[in-house]
XYZ file of C-alpha atoms in Angstrom:
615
model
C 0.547 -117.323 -11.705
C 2.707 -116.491 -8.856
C 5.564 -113.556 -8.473
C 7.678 -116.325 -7.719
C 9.184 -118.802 -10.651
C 8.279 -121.967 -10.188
C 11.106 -125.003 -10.025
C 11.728 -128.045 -10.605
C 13.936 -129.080 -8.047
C 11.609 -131.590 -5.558
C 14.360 -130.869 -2.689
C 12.807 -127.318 -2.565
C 9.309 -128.961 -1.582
C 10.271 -130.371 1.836
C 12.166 -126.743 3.219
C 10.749 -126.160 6.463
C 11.704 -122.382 6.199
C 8.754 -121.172 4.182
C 10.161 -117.579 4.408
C 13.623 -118.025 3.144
C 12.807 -119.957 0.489
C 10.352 -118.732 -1.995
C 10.818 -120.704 -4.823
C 8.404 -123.199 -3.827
C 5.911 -123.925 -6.081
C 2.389 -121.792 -5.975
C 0.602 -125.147 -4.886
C 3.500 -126.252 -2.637
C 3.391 -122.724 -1.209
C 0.242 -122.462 -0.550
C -0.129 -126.372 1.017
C 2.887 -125.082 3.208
C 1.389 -122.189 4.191
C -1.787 -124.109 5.426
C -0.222 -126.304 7.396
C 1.870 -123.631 8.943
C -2.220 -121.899 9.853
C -3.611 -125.420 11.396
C -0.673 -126.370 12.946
C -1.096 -122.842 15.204
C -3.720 -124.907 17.068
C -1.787 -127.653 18.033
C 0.765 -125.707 19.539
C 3.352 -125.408 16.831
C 3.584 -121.674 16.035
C 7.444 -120.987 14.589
C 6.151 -121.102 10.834
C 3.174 -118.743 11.505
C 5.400 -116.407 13.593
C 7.623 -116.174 10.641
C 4.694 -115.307 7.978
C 3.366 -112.721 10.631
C 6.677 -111.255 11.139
C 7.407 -111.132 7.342
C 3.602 -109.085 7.584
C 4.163 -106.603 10.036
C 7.972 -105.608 8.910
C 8.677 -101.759 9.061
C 7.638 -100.188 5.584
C 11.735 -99.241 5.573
C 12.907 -102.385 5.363
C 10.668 -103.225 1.779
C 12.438 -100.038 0.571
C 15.702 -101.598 0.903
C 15.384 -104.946 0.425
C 14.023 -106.105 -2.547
C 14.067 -109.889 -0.768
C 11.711 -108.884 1.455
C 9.363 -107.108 -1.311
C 9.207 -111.052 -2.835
C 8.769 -112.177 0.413
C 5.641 -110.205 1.257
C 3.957 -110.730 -2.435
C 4.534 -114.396 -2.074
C 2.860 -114.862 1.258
C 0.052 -112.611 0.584
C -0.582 -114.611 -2.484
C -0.280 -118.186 -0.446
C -2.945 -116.615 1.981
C -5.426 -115.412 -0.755
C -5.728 -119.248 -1.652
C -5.933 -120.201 2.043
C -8.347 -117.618 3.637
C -10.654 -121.060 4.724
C -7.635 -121.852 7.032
C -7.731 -118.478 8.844
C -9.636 -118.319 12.081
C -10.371 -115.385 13.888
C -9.474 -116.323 17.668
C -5.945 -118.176 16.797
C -4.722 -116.607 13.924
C -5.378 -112.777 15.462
C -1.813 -111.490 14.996
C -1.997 -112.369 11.333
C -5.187 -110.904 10.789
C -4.085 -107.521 12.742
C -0.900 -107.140 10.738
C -3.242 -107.416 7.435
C -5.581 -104.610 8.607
C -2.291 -102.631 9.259
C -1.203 -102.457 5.866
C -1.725 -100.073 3.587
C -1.749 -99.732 -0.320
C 0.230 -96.012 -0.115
C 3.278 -98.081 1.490
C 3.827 -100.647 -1.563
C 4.861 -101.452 -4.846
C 1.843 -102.796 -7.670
C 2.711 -106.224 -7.447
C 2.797 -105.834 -3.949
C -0.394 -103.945 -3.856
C -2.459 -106.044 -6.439
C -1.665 -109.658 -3.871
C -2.948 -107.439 -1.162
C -6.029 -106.478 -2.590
C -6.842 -109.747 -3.805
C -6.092 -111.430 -0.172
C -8.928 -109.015 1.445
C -11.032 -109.729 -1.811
C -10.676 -113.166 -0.601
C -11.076 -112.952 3.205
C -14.617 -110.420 2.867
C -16.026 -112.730 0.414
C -15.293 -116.088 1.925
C -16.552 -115.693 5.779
C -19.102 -112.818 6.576
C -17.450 -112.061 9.776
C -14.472 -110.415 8.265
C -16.211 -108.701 5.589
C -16.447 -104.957 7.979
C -13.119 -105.356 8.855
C -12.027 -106.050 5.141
C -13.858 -103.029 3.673
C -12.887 -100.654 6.763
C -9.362 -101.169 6.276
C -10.119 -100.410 2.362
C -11.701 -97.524 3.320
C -8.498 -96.187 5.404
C -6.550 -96.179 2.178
C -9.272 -93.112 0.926
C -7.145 -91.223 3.488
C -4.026 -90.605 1.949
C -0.587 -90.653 4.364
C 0.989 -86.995 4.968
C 3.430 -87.461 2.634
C 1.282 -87.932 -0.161
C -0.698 -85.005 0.976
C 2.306 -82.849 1.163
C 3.571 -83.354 -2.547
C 0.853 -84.209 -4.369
C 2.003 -81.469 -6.913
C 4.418 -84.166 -8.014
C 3.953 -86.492 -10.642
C 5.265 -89.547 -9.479
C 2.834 -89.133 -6.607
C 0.036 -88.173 -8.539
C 0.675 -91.798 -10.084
C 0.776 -93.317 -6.799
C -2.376 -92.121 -6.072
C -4.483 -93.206 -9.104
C -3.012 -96.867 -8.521
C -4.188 -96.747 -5.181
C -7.522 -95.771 -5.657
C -8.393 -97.685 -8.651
C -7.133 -100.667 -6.686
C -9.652 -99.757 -3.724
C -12.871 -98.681 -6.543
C -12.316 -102.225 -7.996
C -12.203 -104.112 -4.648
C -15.650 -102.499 -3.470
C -17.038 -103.196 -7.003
C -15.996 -107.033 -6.843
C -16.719 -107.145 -2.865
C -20.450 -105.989 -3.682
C -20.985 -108.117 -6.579
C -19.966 -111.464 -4.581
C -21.491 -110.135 -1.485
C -25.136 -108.350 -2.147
C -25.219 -106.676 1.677
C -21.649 -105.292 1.004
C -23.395 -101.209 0.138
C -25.490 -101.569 3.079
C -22.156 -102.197 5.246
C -20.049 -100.058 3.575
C -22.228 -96.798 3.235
C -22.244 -96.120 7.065
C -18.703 -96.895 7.326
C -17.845 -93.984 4.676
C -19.458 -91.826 7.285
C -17.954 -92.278 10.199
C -14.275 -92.460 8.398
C -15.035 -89.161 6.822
C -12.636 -86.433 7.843
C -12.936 -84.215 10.850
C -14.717 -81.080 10.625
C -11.329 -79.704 11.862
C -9.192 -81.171 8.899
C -8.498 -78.156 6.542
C -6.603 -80.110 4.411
C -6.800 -81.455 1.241
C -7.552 -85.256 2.334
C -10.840 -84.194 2.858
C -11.093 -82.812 -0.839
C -9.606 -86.245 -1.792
C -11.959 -88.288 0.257
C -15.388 -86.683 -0.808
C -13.804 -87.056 -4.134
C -13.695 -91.107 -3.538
C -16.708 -90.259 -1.660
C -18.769 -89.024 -5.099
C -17.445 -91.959 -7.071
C -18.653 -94.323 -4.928
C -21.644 -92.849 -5.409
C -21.448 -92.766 -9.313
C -20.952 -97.098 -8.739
C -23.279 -99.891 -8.270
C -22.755 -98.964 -4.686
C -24.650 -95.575 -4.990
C -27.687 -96.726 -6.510
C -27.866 -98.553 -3.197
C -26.305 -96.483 -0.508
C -26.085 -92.942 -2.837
C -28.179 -91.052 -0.786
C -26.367 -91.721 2.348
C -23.367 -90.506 0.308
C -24.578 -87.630 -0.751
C -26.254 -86.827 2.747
C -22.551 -86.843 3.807
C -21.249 -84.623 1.667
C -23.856 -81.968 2.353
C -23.400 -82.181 5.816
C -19.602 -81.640 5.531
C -20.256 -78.833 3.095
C -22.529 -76.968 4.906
C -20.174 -77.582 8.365
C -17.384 -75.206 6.443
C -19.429 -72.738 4.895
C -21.069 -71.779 7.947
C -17.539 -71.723 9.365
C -17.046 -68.995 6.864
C -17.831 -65.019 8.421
C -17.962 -62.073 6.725
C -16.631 -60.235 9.815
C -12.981 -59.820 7.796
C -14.328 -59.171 4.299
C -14.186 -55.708 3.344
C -17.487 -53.975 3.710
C -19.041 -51.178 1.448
C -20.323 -48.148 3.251
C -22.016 -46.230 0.339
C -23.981 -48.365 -2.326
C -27.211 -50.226 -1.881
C -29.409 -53.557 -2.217
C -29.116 -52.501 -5.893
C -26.698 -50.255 -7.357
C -23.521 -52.465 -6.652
C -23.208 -55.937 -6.291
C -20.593 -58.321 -6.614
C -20.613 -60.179 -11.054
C -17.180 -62.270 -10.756
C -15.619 -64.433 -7.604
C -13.723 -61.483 -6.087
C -10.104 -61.987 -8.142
C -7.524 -63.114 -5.192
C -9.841 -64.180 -2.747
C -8.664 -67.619 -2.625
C -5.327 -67.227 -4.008
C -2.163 -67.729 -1.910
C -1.059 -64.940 -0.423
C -4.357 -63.177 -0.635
C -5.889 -61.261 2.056
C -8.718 -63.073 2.859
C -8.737 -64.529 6.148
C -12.104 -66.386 5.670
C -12.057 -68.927 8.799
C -9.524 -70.390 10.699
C -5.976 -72.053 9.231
C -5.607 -75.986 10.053
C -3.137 -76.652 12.655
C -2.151 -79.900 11.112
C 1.237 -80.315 11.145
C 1.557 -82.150 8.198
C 1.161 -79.727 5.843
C -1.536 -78.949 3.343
C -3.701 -77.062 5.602
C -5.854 -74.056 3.648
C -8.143 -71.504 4.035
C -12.282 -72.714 4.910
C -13.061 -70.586 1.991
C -10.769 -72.167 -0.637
C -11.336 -75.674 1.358
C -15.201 -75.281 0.234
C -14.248 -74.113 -2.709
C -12.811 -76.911 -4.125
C -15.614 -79.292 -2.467
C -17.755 -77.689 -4.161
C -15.943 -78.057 -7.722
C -16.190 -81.612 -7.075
C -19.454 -81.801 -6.104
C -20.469 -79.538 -9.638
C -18.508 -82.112 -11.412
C -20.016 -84.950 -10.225
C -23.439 -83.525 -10.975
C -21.829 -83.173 -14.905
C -21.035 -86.596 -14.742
C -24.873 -88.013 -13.816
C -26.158 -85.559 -16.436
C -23.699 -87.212 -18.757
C -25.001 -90.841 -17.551
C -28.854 -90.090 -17.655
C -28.661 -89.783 -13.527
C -29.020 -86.492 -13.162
C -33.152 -86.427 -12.325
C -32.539 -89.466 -9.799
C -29.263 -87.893 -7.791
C -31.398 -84.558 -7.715
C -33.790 -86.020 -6.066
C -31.525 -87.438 -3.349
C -30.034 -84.108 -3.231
C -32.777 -82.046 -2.372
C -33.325 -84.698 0.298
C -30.204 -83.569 1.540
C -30.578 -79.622 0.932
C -33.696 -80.099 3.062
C -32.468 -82.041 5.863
C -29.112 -79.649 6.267
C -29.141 -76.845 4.654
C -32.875 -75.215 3.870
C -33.179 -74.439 7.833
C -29.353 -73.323 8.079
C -29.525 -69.393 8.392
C -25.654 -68.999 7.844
C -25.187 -70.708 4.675
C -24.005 -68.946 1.913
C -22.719 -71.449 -0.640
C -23.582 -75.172 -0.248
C -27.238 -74.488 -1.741
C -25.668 -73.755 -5.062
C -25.060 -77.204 -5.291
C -29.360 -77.437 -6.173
C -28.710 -73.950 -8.051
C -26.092 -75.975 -10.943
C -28.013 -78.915 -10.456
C -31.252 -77.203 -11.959
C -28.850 -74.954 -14.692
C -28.144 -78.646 -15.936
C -31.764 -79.319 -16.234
C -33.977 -76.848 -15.940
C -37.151 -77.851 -17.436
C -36.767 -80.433 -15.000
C -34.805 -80.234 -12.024
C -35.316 -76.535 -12.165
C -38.968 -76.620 -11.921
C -39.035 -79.412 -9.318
C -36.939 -77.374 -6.853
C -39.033 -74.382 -7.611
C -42.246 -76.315 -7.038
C -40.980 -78.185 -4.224
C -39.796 -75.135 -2.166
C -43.361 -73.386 -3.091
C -44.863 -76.333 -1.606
C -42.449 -76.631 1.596
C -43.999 -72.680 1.862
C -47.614 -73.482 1.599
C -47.501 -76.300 3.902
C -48.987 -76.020 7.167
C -47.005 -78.917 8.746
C -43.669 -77.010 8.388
C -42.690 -75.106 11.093
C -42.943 -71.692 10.308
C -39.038 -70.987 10.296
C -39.139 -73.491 7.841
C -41.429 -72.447 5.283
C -40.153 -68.813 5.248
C -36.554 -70.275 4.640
C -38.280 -72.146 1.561
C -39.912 -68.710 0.311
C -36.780 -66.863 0.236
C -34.913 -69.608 -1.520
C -37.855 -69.659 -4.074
C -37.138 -65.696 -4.276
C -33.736 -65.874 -4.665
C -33.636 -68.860 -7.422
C -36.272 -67.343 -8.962
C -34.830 -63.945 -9.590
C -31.345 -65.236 -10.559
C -32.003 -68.240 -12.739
C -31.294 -67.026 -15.966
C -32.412 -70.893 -17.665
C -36.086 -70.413 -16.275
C -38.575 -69.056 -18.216
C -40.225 -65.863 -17.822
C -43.443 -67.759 -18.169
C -42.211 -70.131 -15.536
C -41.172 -67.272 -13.200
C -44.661 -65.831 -13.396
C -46.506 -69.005 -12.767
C -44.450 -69.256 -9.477
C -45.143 -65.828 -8.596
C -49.216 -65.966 -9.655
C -49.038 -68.910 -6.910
C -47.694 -67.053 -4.438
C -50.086 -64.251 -5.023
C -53.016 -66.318 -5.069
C -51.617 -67.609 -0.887
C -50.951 -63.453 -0.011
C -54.539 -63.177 -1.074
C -56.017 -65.740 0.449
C -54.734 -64.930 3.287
C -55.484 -60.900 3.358
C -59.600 -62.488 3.231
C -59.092 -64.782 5.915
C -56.473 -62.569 8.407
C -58.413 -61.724 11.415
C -58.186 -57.924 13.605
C -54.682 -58.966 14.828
C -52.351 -56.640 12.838
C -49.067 -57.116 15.240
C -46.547 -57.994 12.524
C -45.084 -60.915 14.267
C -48.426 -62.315 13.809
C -48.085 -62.489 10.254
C -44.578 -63.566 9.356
C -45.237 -65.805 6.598
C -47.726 -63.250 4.839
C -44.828 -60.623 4.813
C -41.774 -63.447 3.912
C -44.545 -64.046 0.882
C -44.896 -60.053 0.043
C -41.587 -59.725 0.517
C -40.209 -63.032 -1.574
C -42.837 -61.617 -4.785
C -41.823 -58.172 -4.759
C -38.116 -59.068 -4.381
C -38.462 -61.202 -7.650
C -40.089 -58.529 -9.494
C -37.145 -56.582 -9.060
C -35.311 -58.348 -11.197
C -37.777 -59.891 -13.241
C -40.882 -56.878 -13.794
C -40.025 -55.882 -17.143
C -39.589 -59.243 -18.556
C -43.287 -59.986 -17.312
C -44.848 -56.830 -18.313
C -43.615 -57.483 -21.742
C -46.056 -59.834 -22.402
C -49.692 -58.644 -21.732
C -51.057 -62.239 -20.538
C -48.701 -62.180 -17.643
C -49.242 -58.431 -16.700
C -52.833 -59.242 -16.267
C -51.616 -61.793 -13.956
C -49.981 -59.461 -11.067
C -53.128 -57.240 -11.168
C -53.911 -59.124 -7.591
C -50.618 -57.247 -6.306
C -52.025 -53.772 -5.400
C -54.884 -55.221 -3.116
C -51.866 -57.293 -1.497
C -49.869 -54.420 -0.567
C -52.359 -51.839 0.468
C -54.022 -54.442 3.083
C -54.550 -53.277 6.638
C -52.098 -55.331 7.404
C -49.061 -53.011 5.258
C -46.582 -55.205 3.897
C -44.468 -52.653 2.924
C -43.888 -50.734 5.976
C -42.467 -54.244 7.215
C -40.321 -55.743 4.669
C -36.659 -54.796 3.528
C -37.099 -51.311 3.037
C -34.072 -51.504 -0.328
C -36.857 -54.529 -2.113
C -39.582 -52.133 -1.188
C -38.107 -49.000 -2.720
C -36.529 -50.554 -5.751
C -39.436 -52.587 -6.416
C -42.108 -49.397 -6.113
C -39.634 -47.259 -8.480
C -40.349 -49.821 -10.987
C -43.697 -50.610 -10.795
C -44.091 -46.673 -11.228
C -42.400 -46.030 -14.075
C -43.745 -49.251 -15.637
C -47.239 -48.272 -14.343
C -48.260 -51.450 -12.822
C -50.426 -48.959 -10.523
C -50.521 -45.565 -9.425
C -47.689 -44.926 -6.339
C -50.428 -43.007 -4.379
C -50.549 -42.354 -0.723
C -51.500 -45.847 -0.268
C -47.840 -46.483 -1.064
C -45.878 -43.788 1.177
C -44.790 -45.143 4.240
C -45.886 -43.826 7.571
C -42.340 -43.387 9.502
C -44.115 -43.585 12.743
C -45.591 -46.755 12.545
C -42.701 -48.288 10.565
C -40.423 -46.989 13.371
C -42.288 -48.774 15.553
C -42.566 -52.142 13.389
C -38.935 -52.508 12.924
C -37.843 -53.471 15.974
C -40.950 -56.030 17.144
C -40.488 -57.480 13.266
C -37.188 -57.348 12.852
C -36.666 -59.295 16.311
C -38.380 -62.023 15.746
C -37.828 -62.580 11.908
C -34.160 -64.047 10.995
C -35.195 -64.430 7.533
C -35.809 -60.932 6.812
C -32.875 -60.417 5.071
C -32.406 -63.422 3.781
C -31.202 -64.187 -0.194
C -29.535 -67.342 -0.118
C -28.783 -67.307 -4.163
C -26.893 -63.818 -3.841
C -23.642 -64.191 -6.143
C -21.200 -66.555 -5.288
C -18.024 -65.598 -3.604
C -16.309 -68.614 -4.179
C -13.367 -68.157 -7.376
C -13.663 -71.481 -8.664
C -17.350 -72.487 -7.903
C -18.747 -68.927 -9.301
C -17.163 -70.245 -13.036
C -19.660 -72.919 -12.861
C -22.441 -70.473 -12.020
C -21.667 -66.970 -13.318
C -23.015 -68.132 -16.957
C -26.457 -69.108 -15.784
C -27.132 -66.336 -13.134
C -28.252 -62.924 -13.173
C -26.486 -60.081 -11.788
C -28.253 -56.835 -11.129
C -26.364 -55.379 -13.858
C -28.246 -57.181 -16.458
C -31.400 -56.385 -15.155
C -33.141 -53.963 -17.537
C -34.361 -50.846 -14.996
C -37.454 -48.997 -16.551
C -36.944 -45.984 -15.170
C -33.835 -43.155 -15.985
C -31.400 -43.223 -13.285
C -31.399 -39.333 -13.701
C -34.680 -39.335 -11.673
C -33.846 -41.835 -8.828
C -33.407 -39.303 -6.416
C -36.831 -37.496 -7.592
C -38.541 -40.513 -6.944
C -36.650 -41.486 -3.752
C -37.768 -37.996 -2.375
C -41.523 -39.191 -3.274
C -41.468 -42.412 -1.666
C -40.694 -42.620 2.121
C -38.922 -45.751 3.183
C -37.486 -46.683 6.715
C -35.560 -44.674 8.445
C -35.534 -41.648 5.553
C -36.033 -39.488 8.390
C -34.194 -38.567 10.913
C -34.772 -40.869 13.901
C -33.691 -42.510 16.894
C -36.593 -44.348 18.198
C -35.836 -48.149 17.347
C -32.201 -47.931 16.474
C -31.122 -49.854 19.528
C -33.000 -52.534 18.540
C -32.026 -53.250 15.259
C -31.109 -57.177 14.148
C -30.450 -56.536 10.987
C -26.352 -56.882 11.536
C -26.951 -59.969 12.778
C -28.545 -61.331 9.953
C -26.657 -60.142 6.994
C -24.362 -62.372 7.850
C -27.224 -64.473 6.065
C -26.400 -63.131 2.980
C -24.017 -60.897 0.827
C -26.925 -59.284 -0.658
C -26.143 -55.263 -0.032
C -28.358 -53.599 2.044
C -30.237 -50.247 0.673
C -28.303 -47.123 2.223
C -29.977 -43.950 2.374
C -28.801 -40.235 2.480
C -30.271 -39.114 6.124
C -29.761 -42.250 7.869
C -27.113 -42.248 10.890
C -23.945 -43.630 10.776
C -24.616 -46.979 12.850
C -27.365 -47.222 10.714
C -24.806 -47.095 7.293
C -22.786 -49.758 8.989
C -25.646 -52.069 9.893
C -26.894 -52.145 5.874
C -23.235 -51.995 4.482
C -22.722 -55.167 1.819
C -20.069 -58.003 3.528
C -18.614 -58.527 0.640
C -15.453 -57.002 -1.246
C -17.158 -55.652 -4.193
C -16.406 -53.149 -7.302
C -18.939 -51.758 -9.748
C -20.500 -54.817 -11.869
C -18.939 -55.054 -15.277
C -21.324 -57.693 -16.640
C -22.802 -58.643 -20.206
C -25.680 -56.891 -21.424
C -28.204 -56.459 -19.988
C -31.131 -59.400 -20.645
């Protein structure tokens, strides 16, 4: 039973120095040992002192002294059998010394008596039971010399013991003790990792985090846990800038964009000085970008790993709780929502439809605020247009929907025609036309769904003149196809009047942050994009229906912002400001002035798309 062989010799039962000798018996030991707790209260302490002594020894001296190893396992064993003999207010020293320890500093046998003792203690008096599972939790967070060489095998091992040690000890602690998830959940989150950690422990601890989650213990406390780790993720991406990436000064919205993570950009040694380095001294510290990067490999992983359980529809749930709560309203995030994005490639005829339908109704809801529901359209945009699992028919049943509001509304809109009057009828023009620009000749294929965007020209010719307001790249691209497709006639109903668009751009532009908003552009993340890449569209598979040849004919035919020569507005222009939104290239035009080129430039390193075919 015990690490300790048990004699025969009766002399050994009356030693008074329990610590010396440790061939007592495991019932003799443990008898000892309880007398040595009670007799604390009658003044007698020497005993105790010596277990609490043999407790709180430096971790050095177990290193060296394989006496003092035995030692330690026996009296942690003696005290897992006599955890009704501990009390709080006399026995404080001993308790303290066994919420000091930690797993990282011992040897298995060492560790195993350990675990069982605070098994023991949490489930045998309530009033220990948040002290037992915080110190568990403290052994999620490795030392810094585990951190430092964790490329080394032998540590590697140590680490798996650990935390299979600590996994098992919540499992048994919550099946003994119902409340234990309850307790333990809000303890995870306030032991997570400080936002200004850029280390791998925090990797290591949302990693714990997630299989917590995947437990008994997340069907209890799971959203909670996942709330947590989509707050942390969406901390460090909006830590990321784009101020350092090399910027494009030539291509637009849609003749270049980025098909692969750009090679290097994470790598060691690379030049990409995405966010700040940790100044923790004790080594590990990374870049924000690869930080998030491998979060968010951990995070796709774990969504594998419900699919492969039959979980995946209940965690998605609790994630979108959690996209909606931190990261729908977040203007600066760029790569936490593709958590939802995988989440749906997984399961699209279910997960992918509910976060379509879900963000459609977020955007016709008039209890959202209004920031809120045009953040919803332009996620539904974005997903829509690069979800290469969802159905054409599906795309065009989200898009009929939000024709059928853009109409509605155009009936109902009274004589007020200042644009910022209107901002969620022009996030909805904008959001349809922007999805047609990737999706138009998959729809017009099939003649039921053409019939279906027949609504589209009364939209866009309204007093009101969505497309002298919205992102004048969408507007462009999107016209050249619907003319050479012939979804209508590009009359003069369709050329832009420069003046009045002159004059809209700054009063719109100033008071809509989503106007250049794609949240789903492609990831820049190495690692995380190899989860996407093979279920997202790039603009290079997009099948154009028009001959490049004539772009510039057509370009010449269809005024769009600032094609003339201008001044008025310039000084006003947001638009720098929010691309940092998104890495979506802006549309740059021959005549436009050179602070106008570097306002619409992509921030992104990017390189002519070399993707599959095109769909």
């Amino acid at each position: 039973m015990g690490a300790v062989e048990v004699l025969n010799d009766s002399s050994s039962l009356y030693a008074s120095d329990l610590v010396e000798n440790v061939d007592l018996s495991d019932m003799n030991l443990v008898q000892t040992l309880r007398k040595a707790l009670t007799s604390v209260q009658t003044g007698d302490s020497d005993l105790y002192n010596e277990i609490v002594e043999v407790m709180s020894r430096d971790v050095k001296d177990f290193r060296a002294d394989f006496d003092a190893v035995a030692q330690l396992e026996t009296v942690l064993k003696a005290l897992s059998c006599s955890v009704s003999c501990i009390d709080i207010v006399h026995h404080y020293k001993l308790l303290s010394a066994l919420f000091g320890m930690k797993l990282w500093d011992h040897n298995p046998n060492v560790m195993d008596a350990l675990v069982n003792l605070v098994i023991s203690l949490a489930v045998t008096s309530g009033k220990y039971l948040d002290s037992c599972l915080n110190m568990l939790i403290k052994n999620f967070l490795p030392p810094p010399w585990v951190i430092k060489n964790l490329s080394n095998p032998r540590i590697l091992n140590k680490k798996t013991e650990v935390f299979a040690r600590v996994h098992a000890a919540f499992l048994k602690i919550s099946i003994l003790v119902p409340l234990t998830p309850s307790r333990l959940v809000p303890m995870l989150s306030q032991n997570m990792p400080k936002i200004h950690r850029k280390d791998l422990l925090m990797v290591i601890y949302v990693e714990n985090l997630l299989k917590l989650e995947n437990s008994s213990i997340g069907r209890v406390g799971g959203s909670v846990i996942l709330n947590v780790v989509m707050e942390r993720l969406r901390d460090l991406d909006v830590e990321i800038g784009w101020d350092d990436i090399p910027q494009d000064d030539s291509r637009g919205m849609f003749d270049m964009e980025l098909e692969d993570a750009v090679e290097g950009t994470i790598d060691e040694g690379d030049e990409f000085p995405v966010g700040p380095l940790s100044q923790d001294t004790s080594g590990g510290s990374i870049v924000v970008s690869e930080l998030l990067d491998k979060l968010m490999v951990i995070a796709f992983e774990h969504l594998e790993s419900c699919q492969n359980d039959g979980r995946l529809d209940e965690v998605f749930e609790l994630l979108f709780q959690s996209f909606e709560n931190f990261v729908l309203d977040t203007y600066k995030s760029k790569f936490s929502q593709f958590l939802m994005f995988y989440a749906c490639s997984l399961d699209p005829e279910n997960c992918g439809v509910k976060f379509a339908s879900k963000l459609m109704d977020i955007f016709l809801s008039s209890r959202k605020s209004p920031a809120t529901r045009r953040s919803a359209v332009a996620y539904l945009a974005s997903f829509l247009a690069r979800g290469k699992f969802l159905p054409v028919s599906f795309v065009a049943s989200m898009l009929k929907r939000l024709m059928d509001e853009c109409v509605g509304y155009c009936r109902t809109c009274n004589g007020d025609i200042r644009p910022e009057a209107h901002l969620i009828f022009f996030s909805g023009c904008q959001a349809i036309m922007y999805v047609l620009c990737f999706r138009m000749r998959s729809i017009l294929d099939v003649p039921r769904l053409r019939s279906e965007l027949t609504p589209l020209e009364s939209i866009l010719t309204h007093k009101l003149d969505p497309l002298s307001v919205c992102i004048p790249s969408v507007v462009a691209e999107f016209l050249r196809q619907a003319k050479a497709d012939g979804l209508f006639i590009v009359s003069d109903s369709f050329i832009f009047n420069n003046q009045l668009e002159s004059e809209l751009s700054g009063s719109f532009g100033g008071c809509d942050k989503l106007k250049t908003f794609f949240p789903f552009d492609p990831c820049l993340l190495k690692s995380s994009n190899s989860f996407i890449s093979p279920n997202f569209i790039y603009w290079s598979m997009v099948r154009a229906p028009y001959d490049e040849d004539e772009e510039d004919d057509f370009d010449a035919e269809v005024i769009v912002n600032g094609d003339e020569d201008s001044e008025e507005g310039e000084d006003e222009d947001v638009d720098y400001a929010m691309n940092k939104m998104s890495i979506t290239p802006k549309h740059s035009f021959k005549n436009q002035m050179m602070e106008r080129d570097r306002l619409l430039r992509m921030p992104s390193r990017i390189r002519p798309s070399t993707s599959p075919e095109s769909l």
